[in-house]
Amino acid sequence: MPDSSFTKWKPWTDGPKFDAQSFYETLDGGQSFSWNRNEGYIEGTFKHFIYRLRLDADRLSVSIPKKIDYESSIKHLEEYFALETDFRGIIDTLPWRSDPTLKLAIESYPHLRILKQPLNEALFGFLCSSTKQIPQIKEMFKLTAFKYGSKISTGKHALPDWNMIARLEEADLRKLKLGYRARYIHGTAQRIQAEPNWLNSIHTLSTEDAKKELLSLPGVGLKIANCVLLFSLGRLESFPIDTWIAKILKRSYGLENFSNAQLQAFSRNHYGPYAGYAQQFLFSAARSGILKL
């Protein structure tokens, strides 16, 4: 039975083109932690909006709560999917013609996109990600939103902002299954509260300076910093290296004795200015077992 609190499905005529694998991997493959699959569609939240997205042929249809302005919702969705970025053109610049590993990954997810998430949400999500799998990070995200975020719709809440989190004690955060990450999130919230313009100013910095700012936060290492740069700030040159990516690079390119710093240098040289986009193809193909580790 259709949910009467949501609008009827509307075609998103200017939305991105997708195949099924690329659609679900873009939203539910580790870039964001606020989307959940349902029968026939996927539902997610960001900022103070909630969306249901359905793939019809190769285009998306959208349904939102009736009380939320549709035009405003679509505008934010366009930003979230980075519609201004020509991902097809970028793929053409990547070295897949001479790189069979990358070619296989791209062919497996031909319409994969890089999301442009709100900075506060991406930072929170990746601070939760240390040694955790995607379902566990989603649960932390959901618990935090439900306990301390504002209500969007029935049973759905927005993630609280960092000023709200700064008012909590570390013990409060530990109750949200954050474990030792609570200390880092608490410390980051205190830092952002003390520097109210921090979240806005980082957008104006060069990638290297923005990375330095992120690395100055409690609990943020190079991988988390690169994830935030890539999946929020649109810095497509940023190349997160986790265990899977390190294994792929070492096995596929004969780099077994390379350190992470050397792997970073290799990625910049081999993949070029859009190395982060190449990374996501490799990550997705490894996650699904298409690339053997």
CSV table of N, CA and C in Angstrom, one decimal, residues 11 69-71 91 154-155 168 173 180 214 238 257 261 280 283 288:
chain,number,residue,atom,x,y,z
A,11,PRO,N,9.0,11.6,-12.0
A,11,PRO,CA,10.3,11.4,-12.7
A,11,PRO,C,11.2,12.6,-12.4
A,69,ASP,N,8.8,21.1,0.7
A,69,ASP,CA,8.8,21.8,-0.6
A,69,ASP,C,9.5,21.0,-1.6
A,70,TYR,N,8.8,20.7,-2.7
A,70,TYR,CA,9.4,19.8,-3.7
A,70,TYR,C,10.6,20.5,-4.5
A,71,GLU,N,10.4,21.7,-4.9
A,71,GLU,CA,11.4,22.4,-5.7
A,71,GLU,C,12.7,22.5,-4.9
A,91,ILE,N,35.7,10.0,-16.8
A,91,ILE,CA,36.0,8.6,-17.0
A,91,ILE,C,36.9,8.5,-18.3
A,154,THR,N,7.8,11.2,10.2
A,154,THR,CA,7.5,10.1,11.1
A,154,THR,C,8.6,9.1,11.2
A,155,GLY,N,9.3,9.1,12.4
A,155,GLY,CA,10.3,8.1,12.6
A,155,GLY,C,11.6,8.5,11.9
A,168,LEU,N,26.9,17.7,24.3
A,168,LEU,CA,26.8,16.4,24.9
A,168,LEU,C,28.1,16.1,25.6
A,173,LEU,N,27.6,10.2,24.2
A,173,LEU,CA,28.0,9.7,22.8
A,173,LEU,C,28.3,8.2,22.9
A,180,TYR,N,35.1,4.0,21.3
A,180,TYR,CA,36.2,4.9,21.5
A,180,TYR,C,36.1,6.1,20.6
A,214,LEU,N,41.7,19.3,8.3
A,214,LEU,CA,41.0,18.0,8.7
A,214,LEU,C,41.9,17.2,9.6
A,238,SER,N,41.6,13.5,-4.4
A,238,SER,CA,41.9,12.8,-3.1
A,238,SER,C,41.7,11.3,-3.2
A,257,ASN,N,55.8,-4.1,-1.9
A,257,ASN,CA,56.6,-3.5,-0.9
A,257,ASN,C,56.4,-2.0,-0.7
A,261,ALA,N,52.4,5.9,1.8
A,261,ALA,CA,52.9,7.1,1.2
A,261,ALA,C,53.3,6.9,-0.2
A,280,GLN,N,37.2,5.0,-6.3
A,280,GLN,CA,35.9,4.5,-5.9
A,280,GLN,C,35.4,3.4,-6.8
A,283,PHE,N,37.3,0.5,-5.3
A,283,PHE,CA,36.7,0.1,-4.0
A,283,PHE,C,35.4,-0.7,-4.2
A,288,SER,N,32.4,-5.8,-4.0
A,288,SER,CA,31.5,-6.8,-4.5
A,288,SER,C,32.1,-8.1,-4.9
